[in-house]
GROMACS .gro file of C-alpha atoms in nm:
model
  493
    1MET     CA    1  -0.026  -0.008  -0.036
    2ILE     CA    2   0.275   0.261  -0.031
    3PRO     CA    3   0.075   0.569  -0.146
    4THR     CA    4   0.111   0.633  -0.547
    5GLU     CA    5   0.014   0.902  -0.723
    6ARG     CA    6  -0.196   0.953  -0.451
    7SER     CA    7  -0.428   1.135  -0.731
    8HIS     CA    8  -0.254   0.929  -0.735
    9TRP     CA    9  -0.089   1.198  -0.501
   10LYS     CA   10  -0.345   1.411  -0.253
   11PRO     CA   11  -0.355   1.791  -0.267
   12ASN     CA   12  -0.329   1.835   0.064
   13LEU     CA   13  -0.411   2.255   0.193
   14VAL     CA   14  -0.127   2.168   0.427
   15MET     CA   15   0.138   1.997   0.308
   16VAL     CA   16   0.384   1.845   0.600
   17SER     CA   17   0.717   1.804   0.432
   18VAL     CA   18   0.835   1.766   0.083
   19CYS     CA   19   1.142   1.783  -0.007
   20LEU     CA   20   1.331   1.830  -0.319
   21VAL     CA   21   1.645   1.738  -0.396
   22LEU     CA   22   1.862   1.995  -0.592
   23SER     CA   23   2.207   2.199  -0.571
   24LEU     CA   24   2.012   2.509  -0.464
   25LEU     CA   25   1.709   2.324  -0.328
   26VAL     CA   26   1.886   2.124  -0.082
   27SER     CA   27   1.685   1.884   0.184
   28ALA     CA   28   1.786   1.638   0.491
   29CYS     CA   29   1.458   1.464   0.495
   30ALA     CA   30   1.505   1.074   0.468
   31ALA     CA   31   1.231   0.953   0.173
   32PHE     CA   32   1.137   0.618   0.068
   33SER     CA   33   1.164   0.629  -0.340
   34ARG     CA   34   1.086   0.428  -0.551
   35SER     CA   35   1.042   0.330  -0.924
   36SER     CA   36   0.957  -0.033  -1.029
   37CYS     CA   37   0.936  -0.245  -1.322
   38SER     CA   38   0.777  -0.511  -1.474
   39GLY     CA   39   0.908  -0.891  -1.537
   40SER     CA   40   1.137  -1.135  -1.361
   41SER     CA   41   1.489  -0.869  -1.541
   42SER     CA   42   1.787  -0.854  -1.238
   43ALA     CA   43   1.671  -0.499  -1.214
   44CYS     CA   44   1.369  -0.590  -1.036
   45THR     CA   45   1.459  -0.832  -0.828
   46GLY     CA   46   1.794  -0.847  -0.822
   47GLN     CA   47   1.785  -0.574  -0.449
   48ALA     CA   48   1.520  -0.683  -0.328
   49SER     CA   49   1.584  -1.029  -0.164
   50SER     CA   50   1.736  -1.011   0.175
   51SER     CA   51   2.047  -1.258   0.260
   52ASN     CA   52   1.878  -1.323   0.628
   53GLY     CA   53   1.632  -1.580   0.406
   54ALA     CA   54   1.333  -1.330   0.531
   55PRO     CA   55   1.154  -1.024   0.249
   56SER     CA   56   1.348  -0.696   0.247
   57PRO     CA   57   1.211  -0.431   0.345
   58ARG     CA   58   0.881  -0.295   0.133
   59ALA     CA   59   0.588  -0.185   0.125
   60GLY     CA   60   0.233  -0.252  -0.066
   61ALA     CA   61   0.279  -0.521  -0.071
   62ALA     CA   62  -0.031  -0.806  -0.152
   63MET     CA   63  -0.071  -1.032   0.125
   64ALA     CA   64  -0.335  -1.324   0.230
   65PHE     CA   65  -0.358  -1.712   0.367
   66ASP     CA   66  -0.341  -1.957   0.124
   67PRO     CA   67  -0.568  -2.231   0.329
   68THR     CA   68  -0.505  -2.539   0.072
   69THR     CA   69  -0.130  -2.546   0.157
   70ASN     CA   70  -0.156  -2.426   0.491
   71GLN     CA   71   0.049  -2.016   0.397
   72VAL     CA   72   0.071  -1.739   0.376
   73VAL     CA   73   0.127  -1.613   0.038
   74MET     CA   74   0.300  -1.219  -0.022
   75PHE     CA   75   0.287  -1.107  -0.334
   76GLY     CA   76   0.563  -0.739  -0.446
   77GLY     CA   77   0.509  -0.429  -0.243
   78GLY     CA   78   0.758  -0.169  -0.374
   79ALA     CA   79   1.077  -0.038  -0.253
   80SER     CA   80   1.316   0.104  -0.497
   81VAL     CA   81   1.175  -0.056  -0.740
   82SER     CA   82   0.903  -0.255  -0.773
   83LEU     CA   83   0.875  -0.614  -0.666
   84ASP     CA   84   0.730  -0.865  -0.864
   85GLU     CA   85   0.838  -1.206  -0.591
   86THR     CA   86   0.652  -1.457  -0.403
   87TRP     CA   87   0.766  -1.537  -0.091
   88THR     CA   88   0.530  -1.775   0.120
   89TRP     CA   89   0.551  -1.776   0.524
   90ASN     CA   90   0.496  -2.174   0.694
   91GLY     CA   91   0.437  -2.011   1.058
   92THR     CA   92   0.752  -1.963   1.211
   93ALA     CA   93   1.002  -1.874   0.843
   94TRP     CA   94   0.979  -1.703   0.467
   95SER     CA   95   1.018  -1.850   0.201
   96LEU     CA   96   1.099  -1.717  -0.105
   97GLN     CA   97   0.947  -1.935  -0.414
   98HIS     CA   98   1.049  -1.973  -0.748
   99PRO     CA   99   0.773  -1.993  -0.925
  100ALA     CA  100   0.798  -2.018  -1.361
  101HIS     CA  101   0.516  -1.788  -1.423
  102HIS     CA  102   0.442  -1.483  -1.224
  103PRO     CA  103   0.195  -1.153  -1.206
  104PRO     CA  104   0.436  -0.838  -1.321
  105ALA     CA  105   0.651  -0.594  -1.042
  106ARG     CA  106   0.342  -0.438  -0.841
  107GLU     CA  107   0.233  -0.319  -0.554
  108HIS     CA  108  -0.155  -0.223  -0.415
  109ALA     CA  109  -0.312  -0.565  -0.542
  110THR     CA  110  -0.533  -0.737  -0.365
  111MET     CA  111  -0.552  -1.087  -0.302
  112ALA     CA  112  -0.829  -1.337  -0.129
  113PHE     CA  113  -0.878  -1.692  -0.078
  114ASP     CA  114  -1.212  -1.808  -0.290
  115ALA     CA  115  -1.313  -2.058  -0.053
  116ALA     CA  116  -1.557  -2.174  -0.325
  117SER     CA  117  -1.331  -2.266  -0.595
  118GLY     CA  118  -0.984  -2.273  -0.348
  119GLN     CA  119  -0.818  -2.025  -0.577
  120LEU     CA  120  -0.592  -1.753  -0.392
  121ILE     CA  121  -0.698  -1.522  -0.598
  122LEU     CA  122  -0.476  -1.154  -0.676
  123PHE     CA  123  -0.565  -0.873  -0.858
  124GLY     CA  124  -0.429  -0.513  -1.001
  125GLY     CA  125  -0.251  -0.307  -0.842
  126ASP     CA  126   0.000  -0.040  -0.996
  127SER     CA  127   0.348  -0.011  -1.107
  128ASP     CA  128   0.604   0.343  -1.150
  129ASP     CA  129   0.930   0.349  -1.341
  130GLY     CA  130   0.931   0.676  -1.104
  131MET     CA  131   0.963   0.839  -1.411
  132GLY     CA  132   0.607   0.885  -1.589
  133SER     CA  133   0.285   0.845  -1.483
  134PRO     CA  134   0.171   0.540  -1.327
  135GLN     CA  135   0.078   0.262  -1.507
  136LEU     CA  136  -0.203   0.072  -1.310
  137LEU     CA  137  -0.333  -0.303  -1.365
  138SER     CA  138  -0.660  -0.492  -1.452
  139ASP     CA  139  -0.547  -0.803  -1.437
  140THR     CA  140  -0.644  -1.132  -1.261
  141TRP     CA  141  -0.400  -1.432  -1.126
  142ASN     CA  142  -0.430  -1.714  -0.920
  143TRP     CA  143  -0.121  -1.909  -0.692
  144ASP     CA  144  -0.239  -2.268  -0.733
  145GLY     CA  145   0.057  -2.324  -0.439
  146SER     CA  146   0.362  -2.366  -0.717
  147ASP     CA  147   0.285  -2.180  -0.951
  148TRP     CA  148   0.059  -1.842  -1.044
  149HIS     CA  149  -0.139  -1.840  -1.387
  150ARG     CA  150  -0.333  -1.572  -1.545
  151LEU     CA  151  -0.648  -1.617  -1.575
  152PRO     CA  152  -0.872  -1.513  -1.901
  153SER     CA  153  -0.977  -1.131  -1.828
  154GLY     CA  154  -1.303  -1.101  -2.020
  155THR     CA  155  -1.488  -0.844  -1.858
  156THR     CA  156  -1.341  -0.770  -1.555
  157PRO     CA  157  -1.351  -0.491  -1.304
  158PRO     CA  158  -1.108  -0.111  -1.417
  159ALA     CA  159  -0.787  -0.023  -1.340
  160ALA     CA  160  -0.785   0.114  -0.954
  161ASP     CA  161  -0.589   0.293  -0.751
  162ASN     CA  162  -0.550   0.072  -0.450
  163PRO     CA  163  -0.871  -0.156  -0.506
  164HIS     CA  164  -0.949  -0.397  -0.186
  165MET     CA  165  -1.108  -0.758  -0.213
  166ALA     CA  166  -1.338  -0.969   0.042
  167TYR     CA  167  -1.463  -1.308   0.036
  168ASP     CA  168  -1.863  -1.362   0.128
  169VAL     CA  169  -1.873  -1.682   0.282
  170ASP     CA  170  -2.308  -1.610   0.218
  171THR     CA  171  -2.274  -1.593  -0.165
  172ARG     CA  172  -1.978  -1.789  -0.215
  173GLN     CA  173  -1.810  -1.450  -0.420
  174ILE     CA  174  -1.527  -1.268  -0.325
  175VAL     CA  175  -1.633  -0.965  -0.326
  176LEU     CA  176  -1.408  -0.633  -0.524
  177VAL     CA  177  -1.457  -0.257  -0.383
  178ALA     CA  178  -1.272   0.032  -0.648
  179GLN     CA  179  -1.247   0.379  -0.594
  180TYR     CA  180  -1.235   0.598  -0.919
  181CYS     CA  181  -1.145   1.013  -0.901
  182TYR     CA  182  -1.419   1.285  -0.949
  183CYS     CA  183  -1.349   1.329  -1.324
  184THR     CA  184  -1.641   1.572  -1.376
  185PRO     CA  185  -1.517   1.956  -1.251
  186ALA     CA  186  -1.956   1.997  -1.117
  187GLY     CA  187  -2.177   1.768  -0.968
  188ASP     CA  188  -2.123   1.469  -0.713
  189PRO     CA  189  -2.137   1.131  -0.859
  190SER     CA  190  -2.040   0.854  -0.623
  191ALA     CA  191  -1.692   0.696  -0.760
  192THR     CA  192  -1.788   0.337  -0.614
  193GLN     CA  193  -1.734   0.028  -0.835
  194THR     CA  194  -1.886  -0.306  -0.645
  195TRP     CA  195  -1.755  -0.622  -0.862
  196THR     CA  196  -1.806  -0.980  -0.757
  197TRP     CA  197  -1.591  -1.304  -0.877
  198ASP     CA  198  -1.754  -1.644  -0.899
  199GLY     CA  199  -1.389  -1.861  -0.932
  200LEU     CA  200  -1.502  -1.770  -1.354
  201THR     CA  201  -1.606  -1.452  -1.398
  202TRP     CA  202  -1.587  -1.083  -1.262
  203ALA     CA  203  -1.930  -0.962  -1.233
  204HIS     CA  204  -2.022  -0.564  -1.251
  205HIS     CA  205  -2.310  -0.483  -0.962
  206ASP     CA  206  -2.488  -0.169  -0.930
  207PRO     CA  207  -2.634  -0.155  -0.578
  208PRO     CA  208  -2.901   0.130  -0.431
  209HIS     CA  209  -2.628   0.220  -0.228
  210GLN     CA  210  -2.272   0.274  -0.229
  211PRO     CA  211  -1.957   0.309   0.014
  212ILE     CA  212  -1.859   0.680  -0.064
  213GLY     CA  213  -1.485   0.765  -0.072
  214VAL     CA  214  -1.378   1.050   0.135
  215GLY     CA  215  -1.531   1.318  -0.020
  216PRO     CA  216  -1.514   1.545  -0.343
  217GLY     CA  217  -1.254   1.853  -0.395
  218GLY     CA  218  -0.907   1.981  -0.498
  219ILE     CA  219  -0.860   2.016  -0.806
  220ARG     CA  220  -0.876   1.750  -0.955
  221GLY     CA  221  -1.200   1.626  -0.877
  222ALA     CA  222  -1.512   1.844  -0.807
  223GLN     CA  223  -1.478   2.159  -0.604
  224ALA     CA  224  -1.595   2.184  -0.274
  225ALA     CA  225  -1.787   2.436  -0.338
  226LEU     CA  226  -1.963   2.287  -0.634
  227THR     CA  227  -2.137   2.058  -0.407
  228PRO     CA  228  -2.434   2.130  -0.212
  229ARG     CA  229  -2.356   1.844   0.049
  230PRO     CA  230  -2.173   1.947   0.413
  231LEU     CA  231  -1.830   1.880   0.386
  232LEU     CA  232  -1.661   1.726   0.803
  233GLU     CA  233  -1.319   1.858   0.652
  234GLY     CA  234  -1.106   1.979   0.348
  235GLY     CA  235  -1.207   1.800   0.021
  236GLN     CA  236  -0.954   1.472  -0.125
  237GLY     CA  237  -1.086   1.260  -0.349
  238PRO     CA  238  -1.168   0.901  -0.230
  239GLY     CA  239  -0.841   0.742  -0.203
  240GLY     CA  240  -0.792   0.389  -0.214
  241ASP     CA  241  -0.579   0.371   0.095
  242LEU     CA  242  -0.794   0.564   0.322
  243THR     CA  243  -1.030   0.207   0.310
  244ALA     CA  244  -1.000  -0.132   0.436
  245MET     CA  245  -1.228  -0.478   0.349
  246GLY     CA  246  -1.224  -0.848   0.580
  247THR     CA  247  -1.451  -1.135   0.592
  248ASP     CA  248  -1.644  -1.023   0.958
  249PRO     CA  249  -1.668  -1.454   1.083
  250GLN     CA  250  -1.943  -1.464   1.213
  251SER     CA  251  -2.196  -1.307   0.987
  252GLY     CA  252  -1.960  -1.494   0.696
  253HIS     CA  253  -2.032  -1.078   0.477
  254ALA     CA  254  -1.792  -0.863   0.320
  255VAL     CA  255  -1.754  -0.587   0.531
  256LEU     CA  256  -1.563  -0.275   0.430
  257ILE     CA  257  -1.424   0.035   0.655
  258GLU     CA  258  -1.368   0.419   0.516
  259LYS     CA  259  -1.317   0.760   0.594
  260VAL     CA  260  -1.540   1.021   0.501
  261ASN     CA  261  -1.602   1.411   0.451
  262TYR     CA  262  -2.017   1.397   0.376
  263GLY     CA  263  -2.172   1.527   0.737
  264ASP     CA  264  -2.493   1.462   0.584
  265THR     CA  265  -2.453   1.046   0.560
  266VAL     CA  266  -2.254   1.015   0.853
  267PRO     CA  267  -2.193   1.174   1.182
  268GLY     CA  268  -1.802   1.071   1.224
  269PRO     CA  269  -1.488   1.002   1.040
  270VAL     CA  270  -1.547   0.638   0.959
  271ALA     CA  271  -1.820   0.454   0.839
  272THR     CA  272  -1.885   0.064   0.833
  273TRP     CA  273  -2.075  -0.140   0.542
  274THR     CA  274  -2.177  -0.477   0.542
  275TRP     CA  275  -2.227  -0.637   0.161
  276THR     CA  276  -2.535  -0.803   0.196
  277GLY     CA  277  -2.543  -0.959  -0.186
  278SER     CA  278  -2.687  -0.712  -0.330
  279ASP     CA  279  -2.641  -0.404  -0.199
  280TRP     CA  280  -2.399  -0.233   0.047
  281LYS     CA  281  -2.595  -0.172   0.424
  282LEU     CA  282  -2.362   0.160   0.604
  283SER     CA  283  -2.356   0.063   0.999
  284PRO     CA  284  -2.569   0.283   1.246
  285ILE     CA  285  -2.262   0.356   1.509
  286HIS     CA  286  -1.936   0.475   1.399
  287ASN     CA  287  -1.772   0.500   1.682
  288LEU     CA  288  -1.405   0.469   1.480
  289PRO     CA  289  -1.208   0.747   1.632
  290SER     CA  290  -1.077   1.054   1.479
  291PRO     CA  291  -0.862   1.058   1.259
  292ALA     CA  292  -0.946   0.825   1.012
  293PRO     CA  293  -0.711   0.567   0.971
  294TRP     CA  294  -0.446   0.540   0.698
  295SER     CA  295  -0.411   0.217   0.500
  296PRO     CA  296  -0.592   0.056   0.726
  297ILE     CA  297  -0.605  -0.355   0.781
  298LEU     CA  298  -0.893  -0.567   0.813
  299VAL     CA  299  -0.880  -0.913   0.842
  300PRO     CA  300  -1.054  -1.200   1.067
  301ASP     CA  301  -0.926  -1.371   1.438
  302ALA     CA  302  -1.054  -1.622   1.651
  303GLY     CA  303  -1.385  -1.585   1.525
  304LYS     CA  304  -1.365  -1.185   1.507
  305LEU     CA  305  -1.287  -0.950   1.255
  306LEU     CA  306  -0.978  -0.737   1.404
  307TYR     CA  307  -0.899  -0.435   1.263
  308ILE     CA  308  -0.567  -0.251   1.271
  309ASP     CA  309  -0.494   0.137   1.244
  310ALA     CA  310  -0.183   0.281   1.099
  311SER     CA  311  -0.158   0.410   1.526
  312ALA     CA  312  -0.151   0.077   1.577
  313ARG     CA  313  -0.425   0.051   1.802
  314LEU     CA  314  -0.678  -0.259   1.778
  315TRP     CA  315  -1.023  -0.309   1.751
  316THR     CA  316  -1.270  -0.624   1.679
  317TRP     CA  317  -1.629  -0.651   1.540
  318ASP     CA  318  -1.945  -0.728   1.729
  319GLY     CA  319  -2.145  -0.697   1.367
  320GLY     CA  320  -2.263  -0.348   1.525
  321THR     CA  321  -2.001  -0.176   1.720
  322TRP     CA  322  -1.619  -0.151   1.735
  323ARG     CA  323  -1.443  -0.261   2.056
  324SER     CA  324  -1.132  -0.153   2.155
  325ILE     CA  325  -0.904  -0.398   2.213
  326GLY     CA  326  -0.594  -0.175   2.273
  327ALA     CA  327  -0.302  -0.102   2.066
  328GLY     CA  328   0.054  -0.223   1.999
  329PRO     CA  329   0.431  -0.077   2.017
  330ASP     CA  330   0.545   0.248   1.884
  331PRO     CA  331   0.749   0.024   1.625
  332LEU     CA  332   0.424  -0.064   1.420
  333ARG     CA  333   0.262   0.307   1.399
  334ARG     CA  334   0.319   0.277   1.010
  335GLY     CA  335   0.092   0.215   0.764
  336ASP     CA  336   0.118   0.082   0.401
  337ASP     CA  337   0.219  -0.319   0.553
  338SER     CA  338   0.067  -0.612   0.436
  339ALA     CA  339  -0.178  -0.823   0.773
  340ALA     CA  340  -0.323  -1.211   0.668
  341VAL     CA  341  -0.353  -1.451   0.953
  342ASP     CA  342  -0.146  -1.750   0.910
  343SER     CA  343  -0.205  -2.112   0.957
  344ALA     CA  344  -0.179  -2.103   1.348
  345GLY     CA  345  -0.423  -1.826   1.412
  346THR     CA  346  -0.157  -1.581   1.441
  347LEU     CA  347  -0.162  -1.245   1.349
  348LEU     CA  348   0.131  -1.157   1.118
  349ILE     CA  349   0.154  -0.839   1.007
  350PHE     CA  350   0.535  -0.743   0.743
  351GLY     CA  351   0.666  -0.386   0.598
  352GLY     CA  352   0.560  -0.084   0.537
  353VAL     CA  353   0.614   0.300   0.622
  354PRO     CA  354   0.597   0.497   0.896
  355ALA     CA  355   0.317   0.639   0.922
  356SER     CA  356   0.508   1.037   1.074
  357ALA     CA  357   0.851   1.176   0.901
  358PRO     CA  358   1.079   1.162   0.854
  359GLY     CA  359   0.988   0.860   0.615
  360GLY     CA  360   1.149   0.496   0.533
  361ILE     CA  361   1.047   0.130   0.463
  362TYR     CA  362   1.025  -0.106   0.725
  363GLY     CA  363   1.093  -0.451   0.634
  364ASP     CA  364   1.071  -0.623   0.952
  365THR     CA  365   0.813  -0.935   1.071
  366TRP     CA  366   0.577  -0.914   1.387
  367THR     CA  367   0.300  -1.142   1.478
  368TRP     CA  368   0.025  -1.105   1.772
  369ALA     CA  369  -0.133  -1.403   1.896
  370SER     CA  370  -0.321  -1.400   2.298
  371GLY     CA  371  -0.279  -1.057   2.343
  372THR     CA  372   0.048  -1.048   2.233
  373TRP     CA  373   0.307  -0.836   2.041
  374SER     CA  374   0.611  -1.004   1.911
  375LYS     CA  375   0.914  -0.890   1.697
  376VAL     CA  376   1.024  -1.229   1.506
  377ALA     CA  377   1.233  -1.076   1.208
  378GLY     CA  378   1.381  -0.804   1.057
  379ALA     CA  379   1.486  -0.491   1.222
  380SER     CA  380   1.282  -0.225   1.415
  381ALA     CA  381   1.390   0.080   1.257
  382PRO     CA  382   1.270   0.208   0.918
  383VAL     CA  383   1.523   0.237   0.629
  384ALA     CA  384   1.572   0.565   0.462
  385ILE     CA  385   1.648   0.565   0.052
  386TYR     CA  386   1.742   0.854  -0.067
  387PRO     CA  387   1.681   0.919  -0.468
  388GLN     CA  388   1.972   0.969  -0.661
  389PRO     CA  389   1.940   1.324  -0.891
  390SER     CA  390   2.146   1.234  -1.114
  391LEU     CA  391   1.853   1.053  -1.230
  392ARG     CA  392   1.687   1.308  -1.411
  393PRO     CA  393   1.481   1.200  -1.750
  394ALA     CA  394   1.634   1.347  -2.093
  395HIS     CA  395   1.392   1.464  -2.221
  396GLY     CA  396   1.080   1.641  -2.035
  397LEU     CA  397   0.876   2.006  -2.073
  398THR     CA  398   1.074   2.310  -1.991
  399GLU     CA  399   1.004   2.563  -1.736
  400ALA     CA  400   0.837   2.773  -1.957
  401GLN     CA  401   0.568   2.531  -2.042
  402ALA     CA  402   0.594   2.390  -1.639
  403VAL     CA  403   0.454   2.730  -1.596
  404GLN     CA  404   0.216   2.688  -1.876
  405LYS     CA  405   0.045   2.407  -1.771
  406ALA     CA  406   0.027   2.511  -1.402
  407GLN     CA  407  -0.213   2.844  -1.562
  408ALA     CA  408  -0.440   2.624  -1.724
  409LEU     CA  409  -0.539   2.458  -1.427
  410HIS     CA  410  -0.656   2.754  -1.271
  411THR     CA  411  -0.521   2.752  -0.895
  412GLY     CA  412  -0.292   3.049  -0.817
  413THR     CA  413  -0.051   3.305  -0.979
  414PRO     CA  414   0.185   3.111  -1.185
  415VAL     CA  415   0.537   3.289  -1.081
  416ARG     CA  416   0.833   3.002  -1.124
  417ALA     CA  417   0.904   2.647  -1.179
  418VAL     CA  418   1.201   2.387  -1.045
  419ALA     CA  419   1.239   2.077  -1.128
  420ALA     CA  420   1.339   1.789  -0.849
  421PRO     CA  421   1.296   1.479  -0.765
  422MET     CA  422   0.965   1.535  -0.550
  423ARG     CA  423   0.971   1.320  -0.190
  424ASN     CA  424   0.641   1.357  -0.053
  425PHE     CA  425   0.524   1.311   0.344
  426TRP     CA  426   0.178   1.295   0.387
  427GLN     CA  427  -0.026   1.411   0.732
  428PRO     CA  428   0.080   1.162   1.031
  429GLY     CA  429  -0.200   0.885   0.947
  430GLU     CA  430  -0.349   1.024   0.685
  431GLY     CA  431   0.021   0.918   0.418
  432GLY     CA  432   0.272   0.806   0.354
  433PRO     CA  433   0.602   0.894   0.175
  434ASP     CA  434   0.635   0.829  -0.235
  435GLY     CA  435   0.928   0.956  -0.417
  436ASN     CA  436   1.141   0.977  -0.657
  437ARG     CA  437   0.997   1.098  -0.957
  438TRP     CA  438   1.058   1.352  -1.157
  439VAL     CA  439   0.841   1.703  -1.150
  440TRP     CA  440   0.849   2.049  -1.193
  441ALA     CA  441   0.753   2.237  -0.889
  442VAL     CA  442   0.536   2.558  -0.943
  443LEU     CA  443   0.507   2.779  -0.706
  444VAL     CA  444   0.157   2.946  -0.775
  445LYS     CA  445   0.032   3.244  -0.566
  446GLY     CA  446  -0.296   3.354  -0.450
  447THR     CA  447  -0.557   3.302  -0.155
  448PHE     CA  448  -0.601   2.967  -0.097
  449GLN     CA  449  -0.908   2.812   0.149
  450GLY     CA  450  -0.990   2.534   0.220
  451SER     CA  451  -1.373   2.378   0.296
  452CYS     CA  452  -1.437   2.481   0.710
  453GLY     CA  453  -1.730   2.213   0.668
  454PRO     CA  454  -2.062   2.248   0.854
  455ALA     CA  455  -2.098   2.546   1.047
  456GLY     CA  456  -1.944   2.470   1.419
  457ALA     CA  457  -1.775   2.180   1.249
  458HIS     CA  458  -1.443   2.344   1.194
  459THR     CA  459  -1.270   2.677   1.260
  460CYS     CA  460  -1.132   2.762   0.921
  461PRO     CA  461  -0.742   2.826   0.965
  462PRO     CA  462  -0.576   3.201   0.761
  463PRO     CA  463  -0.642   3.127   0.385
  464ALA     CA  464  -0.254   3.061   0.233
  465THR     CA  465  -0.169   3.335   0.046
  466SER     CA  466   0.078   3.053  -0.225
  467GLY     CA  467   0.067   2.698  -0.274
  468VAL     CA  468   0.268   2.490  -0.496
  469VAL     CA  469   0.172   2.283  -0.856
  470PHE     CA  470   0.370   1.910  -0.899
  471LEU     CA  471   0.389   1.873  -1.258
  472ASP     CA  472   0.495   1.546  -1.436
  473TYR     CA  473   0.857   1.581  -1.486
  474VAL     CA  474   0.767   1.395  -1.845
  475SER     CA  475   0.475   1.444  -1.963
  476GLY     CA  476   0.307   1.721  -1.765
  477ASP     CA  477   0.041   1.539  -1.563
  478TRP     CA  478  -0.053   1.684  -1.293
  479LEU     CA  479   0.051   1.492  -0.904
  480GLY     CA  480  -0.094   1.698  -0.622
  481SER     CA  481  -0.125   2.072  -0.517
  482GLY     CA  482  -0.002   2.206  -0.187
  483PHE     CA  483  -0.080   2.499   0.059
  484PRO     CA  484   0.133   2.688   0.119
  485ALA     CA  485   0.431   2.641  -0.085
  486PRO     CA  486   0.746   2.520   0.136
  487PRO     CA  487   0.986   2.771   0.200
  488GLN     CA  488   1.239   2.652  -0.006
  489LEU     CA  489   1.069   2.776  -0.357
  490LEU     CA  490   0.951   3.101  -0.176
  491ALA     CA  491   1.361   3.180  -0.136
  492GLY     CA  492   1.364   3.439  -0.351
  493SER     CA  493   1.091   3.500  -0.504
   0.00000   0.00000   0.00000
């Protein structure tokens, strides 16, 4: 679950620590950098495998328990490159597998076991070489215990940022939810799609109710001012890293939790939905804490649905409410990690990125059993990976073209642009570092005020008078915006 593009990169009215690495803009921020590739070349996997027999540091890997082999399976993830490795956990140790075939390297794929057909299914994810727009994937694969098989596509869910799946015992199908950007500057359409997998094919559903995502806002989608719905806080496009799905062992239904911003739908920041087989049912009780989770984990454990947020707090679901059962140690405050429950009923967590600056990437393995956390492998400290300024693409937009692109977005008055590899840290509990993408950072001036939500819900901060618009260096695609602009850009302006 490494935050990719987060707009793939989320616009945020307060950008917490943006580091632009140039000879003129030097920062000591440690960050997680990544690019990606596909296939099985050494460029994809040569830097990944740890020499101690455990997976190297990574985040955004897909993980699920395979009862046919009694092993946890982990695929892919991201480090300095996207990975195409398959690892298995037998309850005590990791093993690197060498299948004859495998999915292309990816991060943020979703994986679930289809009990009806006895297949471990992997879908989607994203791949990013750090030099252009990320490639979203929509392929479906299954793991047979020794090899991967790509399944016939037919009708398939569209490629989406960070999709989520869970098996529904009642309908004997895998349920997939994917949330997409708001692609119209007016109105407030649902950006959510629901699909099911019956062991052979995907089917699209149009239920009367859908999980709604975190709301409109930002220059990529519907402006907050254009929707009559009250917002609880500043708007953002729907974000897959704010959603999690799991199978409720008690009801057998797929359950989804998500962050929302709408004050008229959910009177709190986190909503819980249950799939009935034909519709999503919203729980009337919203007692998960604020701030809402980033990269939450939702797994069945000991007959209950277990939820872990980025602050390492644990909760269980009784079918109607969430109940707090404690918190994990500080090193587990993270997101973009991978989790599953193994054959012994032990919760397994691997990797991820810190929930706060200065960023980095974890390569440790933790277990939780009988109410006790244990670190069984890897270092507790995240590994910092620095971008390489020498990787600037040979071709890209000129400064004048970058300024013109920023002007067309109608976000303030462009002042100047600087080219640099971008490293970004989102607010703690909300996101994680993303980086090593060459960007144009365009300084803009104006008056920028975020949405304050319903009357009395929030005190509006003073308007910002500067901002930064990030554009992909090669393609010119808009990647995100921050208000106010970082001090490095304001210097000399």
